[in-house]
């Protein structure tokens, strides 16, 4: 079962870019992940599916400001032109017989 | 459009059971698995188990085995999660989520279950 490691917090200034990282455990570096956004008091929302090759497919209605990339075992979510409503918790998810979630990164917009 | 509609908030006493429903629409219910995931106050996401609505096969996280039962009614495109022997630390928001192929792509709005004496 892959273990997904995320920094607990990140911050970005309004209008800047920020790169969030999810790192897969040893032996799972090729795994596909998903990124989910959870705004305060709301249910999670699927953002994208991200492959080890860096190919990503976004969910319906996800703004162009959100993109994905991969480097080895790391899976990145980049948010460009950060907006105030990007302030949220971001979770990564992967699968090996059963799903597992990272601990989440709380993004603060300054 | 895909929608998952969950039942309303519940308040239960320790030792009781709760059954949460998740009604799917906008897609063929039997084409996608349903995961149940919970989130305790201020905590992250915790996977509880999945059900394959087509076959009714289930797989539960070890932590919940013996206490959780996931079922479905294909005639009304609804999945259910029943948790028995409730404890105060089962207080959480319970989400159903659609899984078309390995990865979750739609989430229900969540159902708050409060366990308190």
JSON list of C-alpha atoms in Angstrom, two decimals:
[
{"chain": "A", "resi": 1, "resn": "UNK", "atom": "CA", "xyz": [0.00, 0.00, 0.00]},
{"chain": "A", "resi": 2, "resn": "UNK", "atom": "CA", "xyz": [1.59, 3.33, -1.00]},
{"chain": "A", "resi": 3, "resn": "UNK", "atom": "CA", "xyz": [2.21, 5.87, 1.74]},
{"chain": "A", "resi": 4, "resn": "UNK", "atom": "CA", "xyz": [1.64, 9.43, 0.54]},
{"chain": "A", "resi": 5, "resn": "UNK", "atom": "CA", "xyz": [3.59, 12.20, 2.28]},
{"chain": "A", "resi": 6, "resn": "UNK", "atom": "CA", "xyz": [2.53, 15.85, 2.11]},
{"chain": "A", "resi": 7, "resn": "UNK", "atom": "CA", "xyz": [3.85, 18.93, 3.92]},
{"chain": "A", "resi": 8, "resn": "UNK", "atom": "CA", "xyz": [1.30, 20.02, 6.47]},
{"chain": "A", "resi": 9, "resn": "UNK", "atom": "CA", "xyz": [1.23, 23.63, 5.35]},
{"chain": "A", "resi": 10, "resn": "UNK", "atom": "CA", "xyz": [2.11, 26.02, 2.55]},
{"chain": "A", "resi": 11, "resn": "UNK", "atom": "CA", "xyz": [1.49, 29.65, 1.82]},
{"chain": "A", "resi": 12, "resn": "UNK", "atom": "CA", "xyz": [1.30, 31.85, -1.25]},
{"chain": "A", "resi": 13, "resn": "UNK", "atom": "CA", "xyz": [0.65, 35.50, -1.92]},
{"chain": "A", "resi": 14, "resn": "UNK", "atom": "CA", "xyz": [-2.39, 36.58, -3.89]},
{"chain": "A", "resi": 15, "resn": "UNK", "atom": "CA", "xyz": [-1.58, 36.44, -7.62]},
{"chain": "A", "resi": 16, "resn": "UNK", "atom": "CA", "xyz": [1.58, 34.36, -7.20]},
{"chain": "A", "resi": 17, "resn": "UNK", "atom": "CA", "xyz": [2.17, 30.69, -8.00]},
{"chain": "A", "resi": 18, "resn": "UNK", "atom": "CA", "xyz": [2.57, 27.82, -5.58]},
{"chain": "A", "resi": 19, "resn": "UNK", "atom": "CA", "xyz": [3.66, 24.21, -6.04]},
{"chain": "A", "resi": 20, "resn": "UNK", "atom": "CA", "xyz": [2.30, 21.58, -3.66]},
{"chain": "A", "resi": 21, "resn": "UNK", "atom": "CA", "xyz": [4.00, 18.19, -3.41]},
{"chain": "A", "resi": 22, "resn": "UNK", "atom": "CA", "xyz": [2.87, 14.66, -2.65]},
{"chain": "A", "resi": 23, "resn": "UNK", "atom": "CA", "xyz": [5.61, 12.04, -2.37]},
{"chain": "A", "resi": 24, "resn": "UNK", "atom": "CA", "xyz": [4.96, 8.34, -2.92]},
{"chain": "A", "resi": 25, "resn": "UNK", "atom": "CA", "xyz": [6.73, 5.79, -0.76]},
{"chain": "A", "resi": 26, "resn": "UNK", "atom": "CA", "xyz": [9.57, 3.61, -1.98]},
{"chain": "A", "resi": 27, "resn": "UNK", "atom": "CA", "xyz": [8.49, 1.05, -4.55]},
{"chain": "A", "resi": 28, "resn": "UNK", "atom": "CA", "xyz": [5.47, 3.07, -5.61]},
{"chain": "A", "resi": 29, "resn": "UNK", "atom": "CA", "xyz": [7.09, 5.85, -7.62]},
{"chain": "A", "resi": 30, "resn": "UNK", "atom": "CA", "xyz": [5.18, 4.97, -10.82]},
{"chain": "A", "resi": 31, "resn": "UNK", "atom": "CA", "xyz": [1.75, 5.13, -9.25]},
{"chain": "A", "resi": 32, "resn": "UNK", "atom": "CA", "xyz": [-1.07, 7.32, -10.46]},
{"chain": "A", "resi": 33, "resn": "UNK", "atom": "CA", "xyz": [-2.46, 9.79, -7.94]},
{"chain": "A", "resi": 34, "resn": "UNK", "atom": "CA", "xyz": [-5.39, 12.18, -7.72]},
{"chain": "A", "resi": 35, "resn": "UNK", "atom": "CA", "xyz": [-5.43, 15.67, -6.23]},
{"chain": "A", "resi": 36, "resn": "UNK", "atom": "CA", "xyz": [-8.45, 16.83, -4.27]},
{"chain": "A", "resi": 37, "resn": "UNK", "atom": "CA", "xyz": [-9.25, 20.29, -2.89]},
{"chain": "A", "resi": 38, "resn": "UNK", "atom": "CA", "xyz": [-11.26, 20.79, 0.29]},
{"chain": "A", "resi": 39, "resn": "UNK", "atom": "CA", "xyz": [-12.34, 24.35, 1.01]},
{"chain": "A", "resi": 40, "resn": "UNK", "atom": "CA", "xyz": [-13.29, 25.15, 4.61]},
{"chain": "A", "resi": 41, "resn": "UNK", "atom": "CA", "xyz": [-16.56, 23.52, 5.62]},
{"chain": "A", "resi": 42, "resn": "UNK", "atom": "CA", "xyz": [-17.04, 21.82, 2.27]},
{"chain": "A", "resi": 43, "resn": "UNK", "atom": "CA", "xyz": [-16.70, 18.34, 0.82]},
{"chain": "A", "resi": 44, "resn": "UNK", "atom": "CA", "xyz": [-13.55, 17.47, -1.09]},
{"chain": "A", "resi": 45, "resn": "UNK", "atom": "CA", "xyz": [-13.54, 18.24, -4.79]},
{"chain": "A", "resi": 46, "resn": "UNK", "atom": "CA", "xyz": [-11.64, 16.22, -7.37]},
{"chain": "A", "resi": 47, "resn": "UNK", "atom": "CA", "xyz": [-9.07, 18.34, -9.22]},
{"chain": "A", "resi": 48, "resn": "UNK", "atom": "CA", "xyz": [-7.10, 15.97, -11.40]},
{"chain": "A", "resi": 49, "resn": "UNK", "atom": "CA", "xyz": [-5.61, 12.60, -12.06]},
{"chain": "A", "resi": 50, "resn": "UNK", "atom": "CA", "xyz": [-1.80, 12.70, -12.40]},
{"chain": "A", "resi": 51, "resn": "UNK", "atom": "CA", "xyz": [0.42, 9.98, -13.85]},
{"chain": "A", "resi": 52, "resn": "UNK", "atom": "CA", "xyz": [4.08, 9.31, -13.23]},
{"chain": "A", "resi": 53, "resn": "UNK", "atom": "CA", "xyz": [4.83, 10.59, -16.74]},
{"chain": "A", "resi": 54, "resn": "UNK", "atom": "CA", "xyz": [3.42, 13.98, -15.77]},
{"chain": "A", "resi": 55, "resn": "UNK", "atom": "CA", "xyz": [0.30, 13.56, -17.86]},
{"chain": "A", "resi": 56, "resn": "UNK", "atom": "CA", "xyz": [-2.71, 14.91, -16.05]},
{"chain": "A", "resi": 57, "resn": "UNK", "atom": "CA", "xyz": [-6.47, 15.03, -16.66]},
{"chain": "A", "resi": 58, "resn": "UNK", "atom": "CA", "xyz": [-8.51, 17.61, -14.81]},
{"chain": "A", "resi": 59, "resn": "UNK", "atom": "CA", "xyz": [-12.01, 17.29, -13.53]},
{"chain": "A", "resi": 60, "resn": "UNK", "atom": "CA", "xyz": [-14.93, 19.17, -14.95]},
{"chain": "A", "resi": 61, "resn": "UNK", "atom": "CA", "xyz": [-14.79, 22.89, -14.27]},
{"chain": "A", "resi": 62, "resn": "UNK", "atom": "CA", "xyz": [-11.30, 22.95, -12.78]},
{"chain": "A", "resi": 63, "resn": "UNK", "atom": "CA", "xyz": [-9.68, 26.26, -13.78]},
{"chain": "A", "resi": 64, "resn": "UNK", "atom": "CA", "xyz": [-6.71, 26.40, -16.14]},
{"chain": "A", "resi": 65, "resn": "UNK", "atom": "CA", "xyz": [-4.70, 27.86, -13.24]},
{"chain": "A", "resi": 66, "resn": "UNK", "atom": "CA", "xyz": [-4.35, 24.33, -11.84]},
{"chain": "A", "resi": 67, "resn": "UNK", "atom": "CA", "xyz": [-1.78, 22.02, -13.41]},
{"chain": "A", "resi": 68, "resn": "UNK", "atom": "CA", "xyz": [0.11, 18.87, -12.52]},
{"chain": "A", "resi": 69, "resn": "UNK", "atom": "CA", "xyz": [3.62, 17.53, -12.98]},
{"chain": "A", "resi": 70, "resn": "UNK", "atom": "CA", "xyz": [5.72, 14.58, -11.78]},
{"chain": "A", "resi": 71, "resn": "UNK", "atom": "CA", "xyz": [9.35, 14.00, -10.91]},
{"chain": "A", "resi": 72, "resn": "UNK", "atom": "CA", "xyz": [10.29, 10.50, -9.77]},
{"chain": "A", "resi": 73, "resn": "UNK", "atom": "CA", "xyz": [8.16, 9.68, -6.73]},
{"chain": "A", "resi": 74, "resn": "UNK", "atom": "CA", "xyz": [6.98, 13.29, -6.37]},
{"chain": "A", "resi": 75, "resn": "UNK", "atom": "CA", "xyz": [3.66, 14.47, -7.71]},
{"chain": "A", "resi": 76, "resn": "UNK", "atom": "CA", "xyz": [3.11, 18.19, -7.89]},
{"chain": "A", "resi": 77, "resn": "UNK", "atom": "CA", "xyz": [0.08, 20.42, -8.04]},
{"chain": "A", "resi": 78, "resn": "UNK", "atom": "CA", "xyz": [0.84, 23.93, -9.27]},
{"chain": "A", "resi": 79, "resn": "UNK", "atom": "CA", "xyz": [-1.62, 26.76, -8.78]},
{"chain": "A", "resi": 80, "resn": "UNK", "atom": "CA", "xyz": [-0.90, 29.87, -10.84]},
{"chain": "A", "resi": 81, "resn": "UNK", "atom": "CA", "xyz": [-2.32, 33.33, -10.13]},
{"chain": "A", "resi": 82, "resn": "UNK", "atom": "CA", "xyz": [-3.41, 32.20, -6.67]},
{"chain": "A", "resi": 83, "resn": "UNK", "atom": "CA", "xyz": [-6.83, 33.48, -5.64]},
{"chain": "A", "resi": 84, "resn": "UNK", "atom": "CA", "xyz": [-8.34, 33.87, -2.19]},
{"chain": "A", "resi": 85, "resn": "UNK", "atom": "CA", "xyz": [-10.69, 30.93, -2.69]},
{"chain": "A", "resi": 86, "resn": "UNK", "atom": "CA", "xyz": [-7.72, 28.66, -3.35]},
{"chain": "A", "resi": 87, "resn": "UNK", "atom": "CA", "xyz": [-7.21, 28.74, 0.41]},
{"chain": "A", "resi": 88, "resn": "UNK", "atom": "CA", "xyz": [-8.04, 25.14, 1.24]},
{"chain": "A", "resi": 89, "resn": "UNK", "atom": "CA", "xyz": [-6.70, 21.77, 2.23]},
{"chain": "A", "resi": 90, "resn": "UNK", "atom": "CA", "xyz": [-5.24, 19.75, -0.62]},
{"chain": "A", "resi": 91, "resn": "UNK", "atom": "CA", "xyz": [-5.13, 15.96, -0.46]},
{"chain": "A", "resi": 92, "resn": "UNK", "atom": "CA", "xyz": [-3.48, 13.43, -2.71]},
{"chain": "A", "resi": 93, "resn": "UNK", "atom": "CA", "xyz": [-4.87, 9.93, -3.17]},
{"chain": "A", "resi": 94, "resn": "UNK", "atom": "CA", "xyz": [-3.45, 6.77, -4.63]},
{"chain": "A", "resi": 95, "resn": "UNK", "atom": "CA", "xyz": [-4.48, 3.15, -4.93]},
{"chain": "A", "resi": 96, "resn": "UNK", "atom": "CA", "xyz": [-3.03, -0.33, -4.53]},
{"chain": "A", "resi": 97, "resn": "UNK", "atom": "CA", "xyz": [-5.92, -2.76, -3.95]},
{"chain": "A", "resi": 98, "resn": "UNK", "atom": "CA", "xyz": [-7.33, -0.07, -1.64]},
{"chain": "A", "resi": 99, "resn": "UNK", "atom": "CA", "xyz": [-7.05, 3.72, -1.64]},
{"chain": "A", "resi": 100, "resn": "UNK", "atom": "CA", "xyz": [-4.79, 5.72, 0.58]},
{"chain": "A", "resi": 101, "resn": "UNK", "atom": "CA", "xyz": [-4.70, 9.44, 1.24]},
{"chain": "A", "resi": 102, "resn": "UNK", "atom": "CA", "xyz": [-1.94, 11.81, 2.11]},
{"chain": "A", "resi": 103, "resn": "UNK", "atom": "CA", "xyz": [-2.26, 13.81, 5.31]},
{"chain": "A", "resi": 104, "resn": "UNK", "atom": "CA", "xyz": [-3.15, 16.96, 3.40]},
{"chain": "A", "resi": 105, "resn": "UNK", "atom": "CA", "xyz": [-1.50, 20.35, 2.91]},
{"chain": "A", "resi": 106, "resn": "UNK", "atom": "CA", "xyz": [-3.21, 23.45, 4.25]},
{"chain": "A", "resi": 107, "resn": "UNK", "atom": "CA", "xyz": [-2.68, 26.30, 1.78]},
{"chain": "A", "resi": 108, "resn": "UNK", "atom": "CA", "xyz": [-2.86, 29.79, 3.21]},
{"chain": "A", "resi": 109, "resn": "UNK", "atom": "CA", "xyz": [-3.27, 32.73, 0.82]},
{"chain": "A", "resi": 110, "resn": "UNK", "atom": "CA", "xyz": [-1.51, 35.83, 2.08]},
{"chain": "B", "resi": 1, "resn": "UNK", "atom": "CA", "xyz": [-24.36, 15.78, -14.37]},
{"chain": "B", "resi": 2, "resn": "UNK", "atom": "CA", "xyz": [-23.04, 13.37, -11.77]},
{"chain": "B", "resi": 3, "resn": "UNK", "atom": "CA", "xyz": [-24.58, 13.84, -8.34]},
{"chain": "B", "resi": 4, "resn": "UNK", "atom": "CA", "xyz": [-24.23, 11.99, -5.06]},
{"chain": "B", "resi": 5, "resn": "UNK", "atom": "CA", "xyz": [-26.89, 12.96, -2.53]},
{"chain": "B", "resi": 6, "resn": "UNK", "atom": "CA", "xyz": [-26.42, 11.80, 1.04]},
{"chain": "B", "resi": 7, "resn": "UNK", "atom": "CA", "xyz": [-28.84, 11.47, 3.93]},
{"chain": "B", "resi": 8, "resn": "UNK", "atom": "CA", "xyz": [-29.05, 14.06, 6.66]},
{"chain": "B", "resi": 9, "resn": "UNK", "atom": "CA", "xyz": [-27.11, 14.57, 9.85]},
{"chain": "B", "resi": 10, "resn": "UNK", "atom": "CA", "xyz": [-27.52, 12.06, 12.67]},
{"chain": "B", "resi": 11, "resn": "UNK", "atom": "CA", "xyz": [-27.05, 12.21, 16.44]},
{"chain": "B", "resi": 12, "resn": "UNK", "atom": "CA", "xyz": [-26.51, 8.87, 18.13]},
{"chain": "B", "resi": 13, "resn": "UNK", "atom": "CA", "xyz": [-25.69, 7.56, 21.57]},
{"chain": "B", "resi": 14, "resn": "UNK", "atom": "CA", "xyz": [-22.65, 5.37, 22.20]},
{"chain": "B", "resi": 15, "resn": "UNK", "atom": "CA", "xyz": [-23.31, 1.76, 21.29]},
{"chain": "B", "resi": 16, "resn": "UNK", "atom": "CA", "xyz": [-25.97, 2.62, 18.72]},
{"chain": "B", "resi": 17, "resn": "UNK", "atom": "CA", "xyz": [-25.84, 2.09, 14.96]},
{"chain": "B", "resi": 18, "resn": "UNK", "atom": "CA", "xyz": [-26.10, 4.54, 12.09]},
{"chain": "B", "resi": 19, "resn": "UNK", "atom": "CA", "xyz": [-26.97, 3.95, 8.44]},
{"chain": "B", "resi": 20, "resn": "UNK", "atom": "CA", "xyz": [-26.01, 6.60, 5.88]},
{"chain": "B", "resi": 21, "resn": "UNK", "atom": "CA", "xyz": [-27.35, 6.57, 2.34]},
{"chain": "B", "resi": 22, "resn": "UNK", "atom": "CA", "xyz": [-25.83, 7.87, -0.88]},
{"chain": "B", "resi": 23, "resn": "UNK", "atom": "CA", "xyz": [-28.11, 8.25, -3.91]},
{"chain": "B", "resi": 24, "resn": "UNK", "atom": "CA", "xyz": [-26.34, 8.47, -7.26]},
{"chain": "B", "resi": 25, "resn": "UNK", "atom": "CA", "xyz": [-27.59, 10.11, -10.43]},
{"chain": "B", "resi": 26, "resn": "UNK", "atom": "CA", "xyz": [-26.20, 11.31, -13.75]},
{"chain": "B", "resi": 27, "resn": "UNK", "atom": "CA", "xyz": [-24.39, 8.08, -14.58]},
{"chain": "B", "resi": 28, "resn": "UNK", "atom": "CA", "xyz": [-24.93, 4.32, -14.61]},
{"chain": "B", "resi": 29, "resn": "UNK", "atom": "CA", "xyz": [-24.79, 3.37, -10.94]},
{"chain": "B", "resi": 30, "resn": "UNK", "atom": "CA", "xyz": [-23.35, -0.09, -11.56]},
{"chain": "B", "resi": 31, "resn": "UNK", "atom": "CA", "xyz": [-20.44, 1.24, -13.66]},
{"chain": "B", "resi": 32, "resn": "UNK", "atom": "CA", "xyz": [-18.50, 2.76, -10.76]},
{"chain": "B", "resi": 33, "resn": "UNK", "atom": "CA", "xyz": [-17.46, 1.61, -7.32]},
{"chain": "B", "resi": 34, "resn": "UNK", "atom": "CA", "xyz": [-18.50, 3.64, -4.27]},
{"chain": "B", "resi": 35, "resn": "UNK", "atom": "CA", "xyz": [-15.98, 4.41, -1.54]},
{"chain": "B", "resi": 36, "resn": "UNK", "atom": "CA", "xyz": [-16.88, 5.52, 1.96]},
{"chain": "B", "resi": 37, "resn": "UNK", "atom": "CA", "xyz": [-14.45, 7.96, 3.56]},
{"chain": "B", "resi": 38, "resn": "UNK", "atom": "CA", "xyz": [-14.75, 9.72, 6.87]},
{"chain": "B", "resi": 39, "resn": "UNK", "atom": "CA", "xyz": [-13.23, 12.85, 8.35]},
{"chain": "B", "resi": 40, "resn": "UNK", "atom": "CA", "xyz": [-13.12, 13.49, 12.08]},
{"chain": "B", "resi": 41, "resn": "UNK", "atom": "CA", "xyz": [-13.19, 17.12, 13.22]},
{"chain": "B", "resi": 42, "resn": "UNK", "atom": "CA", "xyz": [-9.96, 18.86, 12.22]},
{"chain": "B", "resi": 43, "resn": "UNK", "atom": "CA", "xyz": [-8.49, 15.65, 10.82]},
{"chain": "B", "resi": 44, "resn": "UNK", "atom": "CA", "xyz": [-7.67, 14.23, 7.39]},
{"chain": "B", "resi": 45, "resn": "UNK", "atom": "CA", "xyz": [-9.49, 11.76, 5.18]},
{"chain": "B", "resi": 46, "resn": "UNK", "atom": "CA", "xyz": [-9.82, 8.14, 6.33]},
{"chain": "B", "resi": 47, "resn": "UNK", "atom": "CA", "xyz": [-10.89, 5.40, 3.91]},
{"chain": "B", "resi": 48, "resn": "UNK", "atom": "CA", "xyz": [-13.44, 2.99, 5.38]},
{"chain": "B", "resi": 49, "resn": "UNK", "atom": "CA", "xyz": [-14.20, 0.63, 2.52]},
{"chain": "B", "resi": 50, "resn": "UNK", "atom": "CA", "xyz": [-15.67, 0.21, -0.93]},
{"chain": "B", "resi": 51, "resn": "UNK", "atom": "CA", "xyz": [-18.59, -1.51, -2.57]},
{"chain": "B", "resi": 52, "resn": "UNK", "atom": "CA", "xyz": [-18.90, -2.60, -6.17]},
{"chain": "B", "resi": 53, "resn": "UNK", "atom": "CA", "xyz": [-22.56, -1.81, -6.95]},
{"chain": "B", "resi": 54, "resn": "UNK", "atom": "CA", "xyz": [-22.55, -4.22, -9.87]},
{"chain": "B", "resi": 55, "resn": "UNK", "atom": "CA", "xyz": [-21.57, -7.33, -7.90]},
{"chain": "B", "resi": 56, "resn": "UNK", "atom": "CA", "xyz": [-22.19, -6.09, -4.33]},
{"chain": "B", "resi": 57, "resn": "UNK", "atom": "CA", "xyz": [-18.61, -7.15, -3.50]},
{"chain": "B", "resi": 58, "resn": "UNK", "atom": "CA", "xyz": [-17.16, -5.18, -0.63]},
{"chain": "B", "resi": 59, "resn": "UNK", "atom": "CA", "xyz": [-13.78, -4.58, 0.96]},
{"chain": "B", "resi": 60, "resn": "UNK", "atom": "CA", "xyz": [-13.45, -2.93, 4.35]},
{"chain": "B", "resi": 61, "resn": "UNK", "atom": "CA", "xyz": [-10.47, -1.29, 5.98]},
{"chain": "B", "resi": 62, "resn": "UNK", "atom": "CA", "xyz": [-9.15, -3.51, 8.72]},
{"chain": "B", "resi": 63, "resn": "UNK", "atom": "CA", "xyz": [-9.93, -0.88, 11.32]},
{"chain": "B", "resi": 64, "resn": "UNK", "atom": "CA", "xyz": [-13.67, -1.16, 10.62]},
{"chain": "B", "resi": 65, "resn": "UNK", "atom": "CA", "xyz": [-14.03, -4.87, 9.91]},
{"chain": "B", "resi": 66, "resn": "UNK", "atom": "CA", "xyz": [-16.75, -6.38, 12.04]},
{"chain": "B", "resi": 67, "resn": "UNK", "atom": "CA", "xyz": [-18.39, -2.99, 12.63]},
{"chain": "B", "resi": 68, "resn": "UNK", "atom": "CA", "xyz": [-19.21, -1.73, 9.15]},
{"chain": "B", "resi": 69, "resn": "UNK", "atom": "CA", "xyz": [-21.53, -3.06, 6.45]},
{"chain": "B", "resi": 70, "resn": "UNK", "atom": "CA", "xyz": [-21.83, -1.58, 2.97]},
{"chain": "B", "resi": 71, "resn": "UNK", "atom": "CA", "xyz": [-24.78, -2.45, 0.79]},
{"chain": "B", "resi": 72, "resn": "UNK", "atom": "CA", "xyz": [-26.56, -1.13, -2.26]},
{"chain": "B", "resi": 73, "resn": "UNK", "atom": "CA", "xyz": [-29.97, -1.07, -3.90]},
{"chain": "B", "resi": 74, "resn": "UNK", "atom": "CA", "xyz": [-29.52, -0.91, -7.66]},
{"chain": "B", "resi": 75, "resn": "UNK", "atom": "CA", "xyz": [-33.25, -0.29, -8.24]},
{"chain": "B", "resi": 76, "resn": "UNK", "atom": "CA", "xyz": [-32.86, 3.17, -6.69]},
{"chain": "B", "resi": 77, "resn": "UNK", "atom": "CA", "xyz": [-29.14, 3.73, -7.42]},
{"chain": "B", "resi": 78, "resn": "UNK", "atom": "CA", "xyz": [-28.35, 4.04, -3.73]},
{"chain": "B", "resi": 79, "resn": "UNK", "atom": "CA", "xyz": [-25.44, 2.84, -1.62]},
{"chain": "B", "resi": 80, "resn": "UNK", "atom": "CA", "xyz": [-25.55, 2.47, 2.15]},
{"chain": "B", "resi": 81, "resn": "UNK", "atom": "CA", "xyz": [-22.97, 2.41, 4.92]},
{"chain": "B", "resi": 82, "resn": "UNK", "atom": "CA", "xyz": [-23.96, 1.10, 8.33]},
{"chain": "B", "resi": 83, "resn": "UNK", "atom": "CA", "xyz": [-21.62, 1.47, 11.29]},
{"chain": "B", "resi": 84, "resn": "UNK", "atom": "CA", "xyz": [-22.38, -0.41, 14.52]},
{"chain": "B", "resi": 85, "resn": "UNK", "atom": "CA", "xyz": [-21.15, -0.08, 18.08]},
{"chain": "B", "resi": 86, "resn": "UNK", "atom": "CA", "xyz": [-20.70, 3.67, 17.77]},
{"chain": "B", "resi": 87, "resn": "UNK", "atom": "CA", "xyz": [-18.15, 5.37, 19.99]},
{"chain": "B", "resi": 88, "resn": "UNK", "atom": "CA", "xyz": [-17.59, 9.04, 20.62]},
{"chain": "B", "resi": 89, "resn": "UNK", "atom": "CA", "xyz": [-14.52, 8.94, 18.38]},
{"chain": "B", "resi": 90, "resn": "UNK", "atom": "CA", "xyz": [-16.75, 7.89, 15.46]},
{"chain": "B", "resi": 91, "resn": "UNK", "atom": "CA", "xyz": [-18.00, 11.48, 15.41]},
{"chain": "B", "resi": 92, "resn": "UNK", "atom": "CA", "xyz": [-17.13, 12.58, 11.90]},
{"chain": "B", "resi": 93, "resn": "UNK", "atom": "CA", "xyz": [-18.39, 13.63, 8.50]},
{"chain": "B", "resi": 94, "resn": "UNK", "atom": "CA", "xyz": [-18.98, 10.55, 6.37]},
{"chain": "B", "resi": 95, "resn": "UNK", "atom": "CA", "xyz": [-18.55, 10.90, 2.61]},
{"chain": "B", "resi": 96, "resn": "UNK", "atom": "CA", "xyz": [-19.47, 8.63, -0.24]},
{"chain": "B", "resi": 97, "resn": "UNK", "atom": "CA", "xyz": [-17.37, 8.99, -3.37]},
{"chain": "B", "resi": 98, "resn": "UNK", "atom": "CA", "xyz": [-17.55, 7.66, -6.90]},
{"chain": "B", "resi": 99, "resn": "UNK", "atom": "CA", "xyz": [-14.65, 5.66, -8.28]},
{"chain": "B", "resi": 100, "resn": "UNK", "atom": "CA", "xyz": [-14.89, 4.91, -12.01]},
{"chain": "B", "resi": 101, "resn": "UNK", "atom": "CA", "xyz": [-11.39, 3.50, -12.30]},
{"chain": "B", "resi": 102, "resn": "UNK", "atom": "CA", "xyz": [-9.07, 3.38, -9.29]},
{"chain": "B", "resi": 103, "resn": "UNK", "atom": "CA", "xyz": [-9.26, 7.10, -8.50]},
{"chain": "B", "resi": 104, "resn": "UNK", "atom": "CA", "xyz": [-12.11, 9.01, -6.83]},
{"chain": "B", "resi": 105, "resn": "UNK", "atom": "CA", "xyz": [-13.65, 11.58, -9.15]},
{"chain": "B", "resi": 106, "resn": "UNK", "atom": "CA", "xyz": [-16.84, 12.76, -7.42]},
{"chain": "B", "resi": 107, "resn": "UNK", "atom": "CA", "xyz": [-17.64, 13.25, -3.77]},
{"chain": "B", "resi": 108, "resn": "UNK", "atom": "CA", "xyz": [-20.94, 13.41, -1.94]},
{"chain": "B", "resi": 109, "resn": "UNK", "atom": "CA", "xyz": [-21.66, 16.44, 0.27]},
{"chain": "B", "resi": 110, "resn": "UNK", "atom": "CA", "xyz": [-21.04, 14.47, 3.46]},
{"chain": "B", "resi": 111, "resn": "UNK", "atom": "CA", "xyz": [-23.18, 13.39, 6.40]},
{"chain": "B", "resi": 112, "resn": "UNK", "atom": "CA", "xyz": [-22.30, 14.56, 9.91]},
{"chain": "B", "resi": 113, "resn": "UNK", "atom": "CA", "xyz": [-22.65, 11.79, 12.47]},
{"chain": "B", "resi": 114, "resn": "UNK", "atom": "CA", "xyz": [-22.36, 12.94, 16.07]},
{"chain": "B", "resi": 115, "resn": "UNK", "atom": "CA", "xyz": [-21.94, 10.34, 18.81]},
{"chain": "B", "resi": 116, "resn": "UNK", "atom": "CA", "xyz": [-22.65, 11.71, 22.25]},
{"chain": "B", "resi": 117, "resn": "UNK", "atom": "CA", "xyz": [-24.21, 10.52, 25.47]}
]
